[in-house]
């Protein structure tokens, strides 16, 4: 049955930024499809709530509070996931984000920090996870990596120079890593649009801003974290067995930014 290809029974996943939003939704979706999940973020209290949802789905949860901006944290996370849950099959690099900024306020350091937070952290965990992924991989069940990129890595809008550059780099990193790690590890990404997470709290509570974003989105709504989680599950599962190096758009169809930050000409 085709739906069986979306099952990941007995596999182990690690998800970063899993305390809320897209990361939490992805972790729960993977658990509901049969995986045990190691979840990591800075705030343990948030992780405990997500762990309860994973366990309610009948799977094991491993809570690993960590600041993944630390150089050694990624290796520790990969090792703890593999040791604590017995193996490692799936990595979801969800950690990331950068606050919009005007061009002249985007210092070289600001740009470098955006790259480090969105790209270097994903590479660090992927690199640390590769030996564990290879140990678990088989010809019919390769390891999988899913990176969370953004529509802003593809379209141009004022104020998004640092964030958009970093997410574009993550998208191309996905293609390059897929080539390096084939055939035993598949690497794909999801390029998300506007999703109702804490990052959009100011929009969700402002009717004018929310209406602007909805009207600027061909599908006429802001996305749910579960919309992205479904794509993560697809890319992590045998349903995507013949897919690698792909950046899957889950953005409501937008081709231009759907929020004007109001930045004036220089």
mmCIF file of C-alpha atoms in Angstrom:
data_model
loop_
_atom_site.group_PDB
_atom_site.id
_atom_site.type_symbol
_atom_site.label_atom_id
_atom_site.label_comp_id
_atom_site.label_asym_id
_atom_site.label_seq_id
_atom_site.Cartn_x
_atom_site.Cartn_y
_atom_site.Cartn_z
ATOM 1 C CA UNK A 1 0.000 0.000 0.000
ATOM 2 C CA UNK A 2 1.325 3.421 -0.927
ATOM 3 C CA UNK A 3 0.693 4.831 2.541
ATOM 4 C CA UNK A 4 3.140 2.302 3.952
ATOM 5 C CA UNK A 5 5.961 4.172 2.220
ATOM 6 C CA UNK A 6 5.365 7.069 4.597
ATOM 7 C CA UNK A 7 5.956 4.852 7.642
ATOM 8 C CA UNK A 8 9.331 5.022 9.411
ATOM 9 C CA UNK A 9 8.820 2.319 12.011
ATOM 10 C CA UNK A 10 11.838 1.627 14.182
ATOM 11 C CA UNK A 11 13.909 4.519 12.899
ATOM 12 C CA UNK A 12 15.452 7.244 15.014
ATOM 13 C CA UNK A 13 15.365 10.945 14.208
ATOM 14 C CA UNK A 14 16.988 14.014 15.705
ATOM 15 C CA UNK A 15 15.243 17.375 15.295
ATOM 16 C CA UNK A 16 16.755 20.746 16.230
ATOM 17 C CA UNK A 17 14.788 23.812 17.202
ATOM 18 C CA UNK A 18 12.175 21.335 18.389
ATOM 19 C CA UNK A 19 10.737 23.219 21.331
ATOM 20 C CA UNK A 20 7.963 24.851 19.321
ATOM 21 C CA UNK A 21 6.763 25.751 15.847
ATOM 22 C CA UNK A 22 8.034 23.834 12.828
ATOM 23 C CA UNK A 23 10.549 21.788 14.825
ATOM 24 C CA UNK A 24 7.959 20.607 17.327
ATOM 25 C CA UNK A 25 5.457 19.769 14.589
ATOM 26 C CA UNK A 26 8.095 17.854 12.625
ATOM 27 C CA UNK A 27 9.175 15.869 15.679
ATOM 28 C CA UNK A 28 5.599 14.848 16.484
ATOM 29 C CA UNK A 29 4.872 13.968 12.834
ATOM 30 C CA UNK A 30 7.924 11.701 12.679
ATOM 31 C CA UNK A 31 6.826 10.015 15.899
ATOM 32 C CA UNK A 32 3.307 9.504 14.592
ATOM 33 C CA UNK A 33 4.846 7.828 11.536
ATOM 34 C CA UNK A 34 6.780 5.417 13.750
ATOM 35 C CA UNK A 35 10.110 7.002 14.700
ATOM 36 C CA UNK A 36 11.715 7.542 18.074
ATOM 37 C CA UNK A 37 12.862 11.149 18.273
ATOM 38 C CA UNK A 38 15.670 13.048 19.972
ATOM 39 C CA UNK A 39 14.638 16.670 20.294
ATOM 40 C CA UNK A 40 16.906 19.614 20.998
ATOM 41 C CA UNK A 41 16.505 23.315 21.717
ATOM 42 C CA UNK A 42 17.684 25.722 24.381
ATOM 43 C CA UNK A 43 14.568 25.602 26.568
ATOM 44 C CA UNK A 44 14.021 22.304 28.369
ATOM 45 C CA UNK A 45 10.494 23.162 29.495
ATOM 46 C CA UNK A 46 9.325 23.489 25.889
ATOM 47 C CA UNK A 47 11.051 20.249 24.936
ATOM 48 C CA UNK A 48 9.305 18.368 27.758
ATOM 49 C CA UNK A 49 5.922 19.332 26.337
ATOM 50 C CA UNK A 50 6.906 18.096 22.869
ATOM 51 C CA UNK A 51 8.313 14.907 24.390
ATOM 52 C CA UNK A 52 4.925 14.232 25.966
ATOM 53 C CA UNK A 53 3.304 14.410 22.519
ATOM 54 C CA UNK A 54 5.898 12.047 21.083
ATOM 55 C CA UNK A 55 5.278 9.571 23.884
ATOM 56 C CA UNK A 56 1.525 9.923 23.416
ATOM 57 C CA UNK A 57 2.123 8.663 19.865
ATOM 58 C CA UNK A 58 3.671 5.537 21.383
ATOM 59 C CA UNK A 59 7.297 6.395 20.621
ATOM 60 C CA UNK A 60 10.364 7.180 22.713
ATOM 61 C CA UNK A 61 11.506 10.768 23.182
ATOM 62 C CA UNK A 62 14.995 11.882 24.179
ATOM 63 C CA UNK A 63 15.217 15.449 25.444
ATOM 64 C CA UNK A 64 18.586 17.126 24.818
ATOM 65 C CA UNK A 65 18.643 20.801 25.856
ATOM 66 C CA UNK A 66 21.558 22.421 24.042
ATOM 67 C CA UNK A 67 22.902 25.610 22.569
ATOM 68 C CA UNK A 68 23.889 24.395 19.112
ATOM 69 C CA UNK A 69 25.839 27.552 18.445
ATOM 70 C CA UNK A 70 28.571 25.981 20.605
ATOM 71 C CA UNK A 71 31.169 24.183 18.429
ATOM 72 C CA UNK A 72 30.997 20.943 20.410
ATOM 73 C CA UNK A 73 27.235 20.806 20.905
ATOM 74 C CA UNK A 74 26.412 19.209 17.537
ATOM 75 C CA UNK A 75 28.727 16.253 18.092
ATOM 76 C CA UNK A 76 27.295 15.772 21.578
ATOM 77 C CA UNK A 77 23.737 15.820 20.222
ATOM 78 C CA UNK A 78 24.410 13.269 17.484
ATOM 79 C CA UNK A 79 26.211 10.968 19.919
ATOM 80 C CA UNK A 80 23.504 11.218 22.576
ATOM 81 C CA UNK A 81 20.756 10.524 20.033
ATOM 82 C CA UNK A 82 22.528 7.445 18.668
ATOM 83 C CA UNK A 83 23.485 6.133 22.102
ATOM 84 C CA UNK A 84 20.240 6.960 23.875
ATOM 85 C CA UNK A 85 17.906 5.612 21.188
ATOM 86 C CA UNK A 86 20.161 2.905 19.745
ATOM 87 C CA UNK A 87 20.785 4.261 16.247
ATOM 88 C CA UNK A 88 20.355 7.333 14.057
ATOM 89 C CA UNK A 89 18.562 7.427 10.705
ATOM 90 C CA UNK A 90 17.110 10.912 10.219
ATOM 91 C CA UNK A 91 18.425 14.427 10.879
ATOM 92 C CA UNK A 92 16.161 17.480 10.667
ATOM 93 C CA UNK A 93 18.110 20.755 10.751
ATOM 94 C CA UNK A 94 15.429 23.214 11.794
ATOM 95 C CA UNK A 95 17.530 25.616 13.857
ATOM 96 C CA UNK A 96 17.818 29.012 12.193
ATOM 97 C CA UNK A 97 16.334 32.428 11.617
ATOM 98 C CA UNK A 98 17.568 36.029 11.427
ATOM 99 C CA UNK A 99 15.731 39.268 12.211
ATOM 100 C CA UNK A 100 15.221 41.497 9.125
ATOM 101 C CA UNK A 101 17.482 44.513 8.952
ATOM 102 C CA UNK A 102 18.054 47.528 6.708
ATOM 103 C CA UNK A 103 21.040 47.309 4.347
ATOM 104 C CA UNK A 104 23.244 49.850 6.123
ATOM 105 C CA UNK A 105 22.427 48.240 9.470
ATOM 106 C CA UNK A 106 23.542 44.841 8.165
ATOM 107 C CA UNK A 107 27.169 44.808 9.239
ATOM 108 C CA UNK A 108 29.592 42.134 8.045
ATOM 109 C CA UNK A 109 29.333 40.622 11.525
ATOM 110 C CA UNK A 110 25.540 40.507 11.270
ATOM 111 C CA UNK A 111 25.787 38.702 7.932
ATOM 112 C CA UNK A 112 28.387 36.281 9.288
ATOM 113 C CA UNK A 113 26.197 35.531 12.310
ATOM 114 C CA UNK A 114 23.238 34.801 10.033
ATOM 115 C CA UNK A 115 25.348 32.372 8.025
ATOM 116 C CA UNK A 116 26.670 30.698 11.165
ATOM 117 C CA UNK A 117 23.225 30.347 12.729
ATOM 118 C CA UNK A 118 21.484 29.038 9.601
ATOM 119 C CA UNK A 119 24.205 27.139 7.714
ATOM 120 C CA UNK A 120 27.184 26.325 9.905
ATOM 121 C CA UNK A 121 25.003 24.801 12.619
ATOM 122 C CA UNK A 122 23.275 22.566 10.048
ATOM 123 C CA UNK A 123 26.626 21.463 8.663
ATOM 124 C CA UNK A 124 28.018 20.780 12.130
ATOM 125 C CA UNK A 125 25.169 18.439 13.074
ATOM 126 C CA UNK A 126 25.060 16.761 9.669
ATOM 127 C CA UNK A 127 28.810 16.159 9.739
ATOM 128 C CA UNK A 128 28.644 14.796 13.282
ATOM 129 C CA UNK A 129 25.687 12.567 12.380
ATOM 130 C CA UNK A 130 27.146 11.057 9.199
ATOM 131 C CA UNK A 131 29.077 8.196 10.885
ATOM 132 C CA UNK A 132 25.925 7.220 12.794
ATOM 133 C CA UNK A 133 23.749 7.504 9.688
ATOM 134 C CA UNK A 134 26.151 5.321 7.714
ATOM 135 C CA UNK A 135 26.157 2.708 10.463
ATOM 136 C CA UNK A 136 22.362 2.403 10.285
ATOM 137 C CA UNK A 137 21.973 2.840 6.514
ATOM 138 C CA UNK A 138 21.163 0.012 4.137
ATOM 139 C CA UNK A 139 20.766 -0.038 0.381
ATOM 140 C CA UNK A 140 16.976 0.022 0.739
ATOM 141 C CA UNK A 141 16.911 2.428 3.702
ATOM 142 C CA UNK A 142 19.578 5.143 3.412
ATOM 143 C CA UNK A 143 20.064 7.786 6.050
ATOM 144 C CA UNK A 144 18.220 11.047 5.478
ATOM 145 C CA UNK A 145 18.880 14.706 6.223
ATOM 146 C CA UNK A 146 16.202 17.389 5.887
ATOM 147 C CA UNK A 147 17.175 21.063 6.106
ATOM 148 C CA UNK A 148 14.680 23.847 6.707
ATOM 149 C CA UNK A 149 15.338 26.672 4.259
ATOM 150 C CA UNK A 150 13.074 29.558 3.258
ATOM 151 C CA UNK A 151 11.366 31.159 0.304
ATOM 152 C CA UNK A 152 13.560 34.178 1.084
ATOM 153 C CA UNK A 153 16.498 32.168 -0.196
ATOM 154 C CA UNK A 154 14.875 32.351 -3.635
ATOM 155 C CA UNK A 155 13.030 35.683 -3.838
ATOM 156 C CA UNK A 156 14.240 39.244 -3.215
ATOM 157 C CA UNK A 157 12.807 41.665 -0.674
ATOM 158 C CA UNK A 158 14.121 44.656 1.208
ATOM 159 C CA UNK A 159 15.395 43.916 4.681
ATOM 160 C CA UNK A 160 16.103 40.237 4.129
ATOM 161 C CA UNK A 161 19.704 40.450 2.924
ATOM 162 C CA UNK A 162 21.267 38.492 5.796
ATOM 163 C CA UNK A 163 18.447 35.987 6.244
ATOM 164 C CA UNK A 164 17.863 35.446 2.533
ATOM 165 C CA UNK A 165 21.564 35.040 1.780
ATOM 166 C CA UNK A 166 21.942 32.474 4.554
ATOM 167 C CA UNK A 167 18.877 30.499 3.490
ATOM 168 C CA UNK A 168 20.006 30.547 -0.155
ATOM 169 C CA UNK A 169 23.328 29.162 1.025
ATOM 170 C CA UNK A 170 21.528 26.441 2.978
ATOM 171 C CA UNK A 171 19.552 25.490 -0.124
ATOM 172 C CA UNK A 172 22.711 25.104 -2.193
ATOM 173 C CA UNK A 173 24.467 23.395 0.691
ATOM 174 C CA UNK A 174 21.665 20.835 0.467
ATOM 175 C CA UNK A 175 22.425 20.152 -3.211
ATOM 176 C CA UNK A 176 26.162 19.915 -2.616
ATOM 177 C CA UNK A 177 25.869 17.707 0.467
ATOM 178 C CA UNK A 178 23.459 15.432 -1.406
ATOM 179 C CA UNK A 179 26.157 14.883 -4.023
ATOM 180 C CA UNK A 180 28.864 14.280 -1.437
ATOM 181 C CA UNK A 181 26.821 11.827 0.623
ATOM 182 C CA UNK A 182 25.054 9.822 -2.113
ATOM 183 C CA UNK A 183 24.086 7.037 -2.346
ATOM 184 C CA UNK A 184 23.970 6.026 1.335
ATOM 185 C CA UNK A 185 22.532 9.286 2.681
ATOM 186 C CA UNK A 186 19.841 11.401 1.055
ATOM 187 C CA UNK A 187 19.865 15.167 1.684
ATOM 188 C CA UNK A 188 16.898 17.399 0.905
ATOM 189 C CA UNK A 189 15.382 20.651 2.136
ATOM 190 C CA UNK A 190 12.050 22.368 2.612
ATOM 191 C CA UNK A 191 11.836 26.034 1.598
ATOM 192 C CA UNK A 192 9.074 27.416 3.772
ATOM 193 C CA UNK A 193 6.946 30.490 3.312
ATOM 194 C CA UNK A 194 5.064 32.393 6.002
ATOM 195 C CA UNK A 195 4.192 29.933 8.760
ATOM 196 C CA UNK A 196 2.257 30.652 11.957
ATOM 197 C CA UNK A 197 5.062 30.250 14.487
ATOM 198 C CA UNK A 198 6.297 32.494 17.296
ATOM 199 C CA UNK A 199 8.405 34.346 14.718
ATOM 200 C CA UNK A 200 5.159 35.706 13.270
ATOM 201 C CA UNK A 201 3.475 36.577 16.557
ATOM 202 C CA UNK A 202 3.438 40.277 15.687
ATOM 203 C CA UNK A 203 1.727 39.453 12.383
ATOM 204 C CA UNK A 204 -0.789 36.984 13.782
ATOM 205 C CA UNK A 205 -1.999 39.556 16.318
ATOM 206 C CA UNK A 206 -2.184 42.438 13.833
ATOM 207 C CA UNK A 207 -5.173 42.180 11.494
ATOM 208 C CA UNK A 208 -3.705 44.642 8.958
ATOM 209 C CA UNK A 209 -0.376 42.823 8.662
ATOM 210 C CA UNK A 210 -2.018 39.411 8.580
ATOM 211 C CA UNK A 211 -4.410 40.483 5.829
ATOM 212 C CA UNK A 212 -1.484 41.874 3.810
ATOM 213 C CA UNK A 213 0.367 38.560 4.031
ATOM 214 C CA UNK A 214 -2.700 36.485 3.221
ATOM 215 C CA UNK A 215 -3.508 38.618 0.174
ATOM 216 C CA UNK A 216 0.101 38.351 -0.966
ATOM 217 C CA UNK A 217 -0.034 34.557 -0.860
ATOM 218 C CA UNK A 218 -1.671 32.788 -3.835
ATOM 219 C CA UNK A 219 -3.236 30.180 -1.553
ATOM 220 C CA UNK A 220 -4.700 32.993 0.536
ATOM 221 C CA UNK A 221 -3.516 31.946 3.989
ATOM 222 C CA UNK A 222 -0.548 31.738 6.306
ATOM 223 C CA UNK A 223 0.848 28.241 6.623
ATOM 224 C CA UNK A 224 0.584 25.925 9.614
ATOM 225 C CA UNK A 225 3.620 24.169 11.122
ATOM 226 C CA UNK A 226 1.932 20.889 10.190
ATOM 227 C CA UNK A 227 2.111 21.876 6.503
ATOM 228 C CA UNK A 228 5.894 21.859 6.803
ATOM 229 C CA UNK A 229 5.941 18.790 9.043
ATOM 230 C CA UNK A 230 4.148 16.792 6.340
ATOM 231 C CA UNK A 231 6.868 17.738 3.846
ATOM 232 C CA UNK A 232 9.592 16.806 6.329
ATOM 233 C CA UNK A 233 7.984 13.403 6.845
ATOM 234 C CA UNK A 234 7.764 12.833 3.087
ATOM 235 C CA UNK A 235 11.440 13.670 2.528
ATOM 236 C CA UNK A 236 12.540 11.572 5.515
ATOM 237 C CA UNK A 237 10.466 8.538 4.567
ATOM 238 C CA UNK A 238 10.746 5.802 1.923
ATOM 239 C CA UNK A 239 8.116 7.736 -0.040
ATOM 240 C CA UNK A 240 11.013 9.978 -1.142
ATOM 241 C CA UNK A 241 13.434 7.096 -1.755
ATOM 242 C CA UNK A 242 14.333 8.420 -5.221
ATOM 243 C CA UNK A 243 14.700 12.043 -4.086
ATOM 244 C CA UNK A 244 17.912 13.768 -3.068
ATOM 245 C CA UNK A 245 19.363 17.240 -3.565
ATOM 246 C CA UNK A 246 15.852 18.661 -3.795
ATOM 247 C CA UNK A 247 14.528 21.860 -2.227
ATOM 248 C CA UNK A 248 10.786 21.363 -1.846
ATOM 249 C CA UNK A 249 8.716 24.544 -1.817
ATOM 250 C CA UNK A 250 6.058 24.754 0.901
ATOM 251 C CA UNK A 251 5.295 28.453 0.619
ATOM 252 C CA UNK A 252 1.700 28.914 -0.481
ATOM 253 C CA UNK A 253 2.876 29.711 -4.009
ATOM 254 C CA UNK A 254 4.501 33.066 -3.331
ATOM 255 C CA UNK A 255 7.107 34.390 -5.780
ATOM 256 C CA UNK A 256 7.554 37.804 -4.152
ATOM 257 C CA UNK A 257 7.675 38.670 -0.433
ATOM 258 C CA UNK A 258 4.185 38.927 1.012
ATOM 259 C CA UNK A 259 5.131 41.430 3.712
ATOM 260 C CA UNK A 260 6.397 44.952 3.028
ATOM 261 C CA UNK A 261 8.721 46.000 5.841
ATOM 262 C CA UNK A 262 8.331 49.647 4.863
ATOM 263 C CA UNK A 263 12.031 50.307 4.307
ATOM 264 C CA UNK A 264 12.516 53.515 2.345
ATOM 265 C CA UNK A 265 14.939 54.273 -0.479
ATOM 266 C CA UNK A 266 18.434 55.263 0.638
#
